[in-house]
Amino acid sequence: MSPVLVLVLVLLNSGYCLDGLSTKNSKRPDVVNIGSILTFDSAIGKVAKVAMEAAIDDVNSNPVVLGGTKLKLTMHDANFSGFLGIVEALQFMETDTVAIIGPQSSVTAHVISHIANELQVPLLSFAATDPTLSSLQYPFFVRTTQDDHFQMAAIAEIVEYYEWREVTAIYTDDDYGRNGISALADQLATKRCQISYKAPLNPEASRSDIMDVLVKVALAESRILIVHTYPSWGVDVVAVAHHLGMMGSGYVWIATNWLSTILDTYSLLPSGTMESIQGLITLRMHTPDSVMKTKFISRWKKLTNKQKANGPFGLNTYGLYAYDTVWILAHAINAFFNHGGNISYSNDSRLSELDGGNLNLDAMSIFDGGNLLLDCILKVNLTGLSGHVSFTSEKSLIHPAYEVINVIGTGIRRIGYWSNYSGLSVVPPETLHGKPPNRSSSNQQLHSVIWPGQTIEKPRGWVFPNNGKQLRIGVPNRVSYREFIEEVPGTDRFKGYCIDVFTAALNLLPYSVPYKLIPFGDGVNNPSCTELVRLITTGVYDAAIGDIAIITNRTRMADFTQPYIESGLVIVAPVRKSNSHAWAFLRPFTWRMWTVTGVFFIGVGAVVWILEHRINDDFRGPPRRQIFTTLWFSFSTMFFSHRENTVTPLGRMVLIIWLFVVLIIKSNYTASLTSILTVQQLSSPIKGIESLITSNDPIGYQQGSFARNYLSEELGIQESRLVPLNSQEEFAKALEDGPRKGGVAAVVDERAYMELFLSSRCEFSIVGHEFTKSGWGFAFPRDSPLAIGMSTAILKLSETGELQRIHDKWLMRSACSIVGANLAVDRIQLKSFSGIFILCGLACLFSLLVYFVLMVCQFSKHYSETSDSSGRRSRSAWMQTFLSFVSENEVEANNRSTRRQSEQASNSNTGEGESTNSAKKIRTEVSSNRTVSFGVGTS
């Protein structure tokens, strides 16, 4: 094998830049100076410093890389200062420095890049991730790490994956923060999402400044919080948020890779810090696993043990990119020399014109080989600790990828990956590079997340804003019933019952609601509330408040709060006074009720007489006396003053039931008569909605009310009968004129309006019953959380009595006292008492039936049938005998039975003792107690 071929293979294996391989034999210097600008005490700087020192040792110990040339790395500490970083860059330019690794800060990189452009010294930064540094404005700036453009693309895809639409951005207000969030906004726009609120932080913000900003964030709508800041005080942001209660359920915190940097660098964070970041999602630059990376990680502990000042610390991804940056620069310098490059400088004519001065600017020279070295850097192709290293035409590393991490407990859990090639996945991106790209939504996957508040349920991601734009709230511009809503003349304010309820409910919400009330209507006619609600759906208004009835077609367009006042449709008609008269005592009952009651009084008396007269001397005597006694007994039961006693069980049963009936009738009669005589009675020819529908008279309604559609569409009333009225005066005049004079027979409107109308007009009244059930509420867009919050507030107002107080303030009127006035009470109908009358009637019939059966049995036992001339009695004679038996006194009947038995005993010699004893027993029972079971004598 020829020496030339061996050299070519060595160069290929080393990744040298071979394009246009020069045949010149450039002399390689023994040492090449490179510089580095870091912040040694930062999480990124301390790791990068150790990693670059290790890389310099590895490069210089391998003679193949630079052919015997050594790299000399000079590090300067910027100490978190952009000014020091600029000064140190100028110092590097005064020496023979061919390239600068850094700066660490994106802000400093913007300034130094201008110097690099002027002096043609390449800048290789492994930490400046500002997307705008990749522009054509900075040709000598080379980013050797992932661009924030891709990190923001990853966050945008996460937001889209969880179906959120708005986020809040918390960021450092400098080039790094602003440009990163700008890139996020562009990426979100491609997903039809947006940043709803931006919360910039001063780069040197104190804890108090952070708290002020986060208080405003807590008042914003979005609960998806993106934190893009520096590792140095990013933890302070989440700590303050935890203190403010912003790390609970409902919040989503997504941190850019500053958080993963801290977690990787400091393995043991304080327990308070870990508690404040529970449930957060953060990104970490993905570096594929490899043997080289594993060996370096094993070597890391030995490297950091040498750090006496900072002590051992972990290896973060910036350390891997810092190590690879040294190797990138080493390979590029080798290719630079292979292309015949020489390290030489020339004066900058524009600096020479300044004559140096105290700043010694003329000491800075242009690096003649700067363009060649830059070209070699961008053509490097090698495999490092961070994976395959190569640059695209936009000077970005190929295959950008991030790990998506969830902070849980004392550690972290990787829930997936994001790559520019395949999007979100649960498998490493490098395994997908050999497959066709698939960015379909079904292919995007992440493992489950434990969110802040220790919940696995995906947060909704937003609440109603507290400091967002003002809500445009439509308010009906009424021309009547201004007690409900009225625009204050000469101002943009409103007053009235509905406004007070709305304001009181807002004051109970746990957050403030900026709003502006906008009148809806021309001020001449009452506007349509249905049209007002419809305008919410079109975006003209964000909400609508006022006297808006909650009806079906409106609920299809918007969400309503809990009703704050009940207000169904009622009928108002003219009424006349119905004064008492001499026969007012007859008014409680209808004539049918009087008739049936009288019949029952007489009937019950007759039944009791039938059941009692054989055994009870109070119901015996001459016929005239018996009739009088029966009538007196019957009607005296009305006052429970009857003197006659009932001795038979059947008679007592009938009497008890009848007294119960009398008690009910008497109570209702007394109550009705009291109302008639003490309460002013009103009457109207219209009894309710049924009588109004069947008539052909015109009906009035309030213009703009839903009553018109209800009457015509639901009740089928002809629209020609419906008369729109605009004010209370028009209501009164139309009702007074009546149908014969061009007015209306009645007005149909909501109860809330009519009660206010009737408070000063006693000649009208509500007739019939409320025939719809509805209420007034405030309207909001569909799924608005404010509708739920306001409903809860209205319920609280009702429970505390505040709602009633507001009602009394605006809607209680005393101009017309209608206390004691009422529509004429309906007379008591027979059907109201049909049940107890039927019960009493059945009791009477049952008692009579039992009595008749017992009488027949007794009659058959004590009287044997006698034959007439043919040997049989006639049927009429039998009936006369039975009636005589029933009407005679039971004692006499028993005596006669005894005599008959004695006569029979004298004719028979047997059974004499038994007959005598039986007769004695009968006489004894009759003389001792004339009352026997069911009113019959002994047998």
mmCIF file of C-alpha atoms in Angstrom, residues 144 146 286-288 290 293 317 320-321 324 383-389 397:
data_model
loop_
_atom_site.group_PDB
_atom_site.id
_atom_site.type_symbol
_atom_site.label_atom_id
_atom_site.label_comp_id
_atom_site.label_asym_id
_atom_site.label_seq_id
_atom_site.Cartn_x
_atom_site.Cartn_y
_atom_site.Cartn_z
ATOM 1 C CA THR A 144 -22.501 23.133 18.106
ATOM 2 C CA GLN A 146 -29.364 22.080 19.480
ATOM 3 C CA HIS A 286 -31.180 13.739 23.290
ATOM 4 C CA THR A 287 -27.785 12.115 22.818
ATOM 5 C CA PRO A 288 -27.864 8.499 21.636
ATOM 6 C CA SER A 290 -22.879 4.644 22.637
ATOM 7 C CA LYS A 293 -20.503 8.030 25.779
ATOM 8 C CA THR A 317 -25.795 17.357 27.961
ATOM 9 C CA LEU A 320 -21.182 16.375 26.037
ATOM 10 C CA TYR A 321 -21.580 19.101 23.419
ATOM 11 C CA ASP A 324 -17.500 17.462 21.052
ATOM 12 C CA THR A 383 -19.118 10.746 15.738
ATOM 13 C CA GLY A 384 -18.791 12.209 19.192
ATOM 14 C CA LEU A 385 -20.273 11.819 22.627
ATOM 15 C CA SER A 386 -23.500 13.521 21.474
ATOM 16 C CA GLY A 387 -23.844 11.217 18.482
ATOM 17 C CA HIS A 388 -23.267 11.868 14.835
ATOM 18 C CA VAL A 389 -21.959 15.407 14.297
ATOM 19 C CA LEU A 397 -26.708 20.043 13.708
#
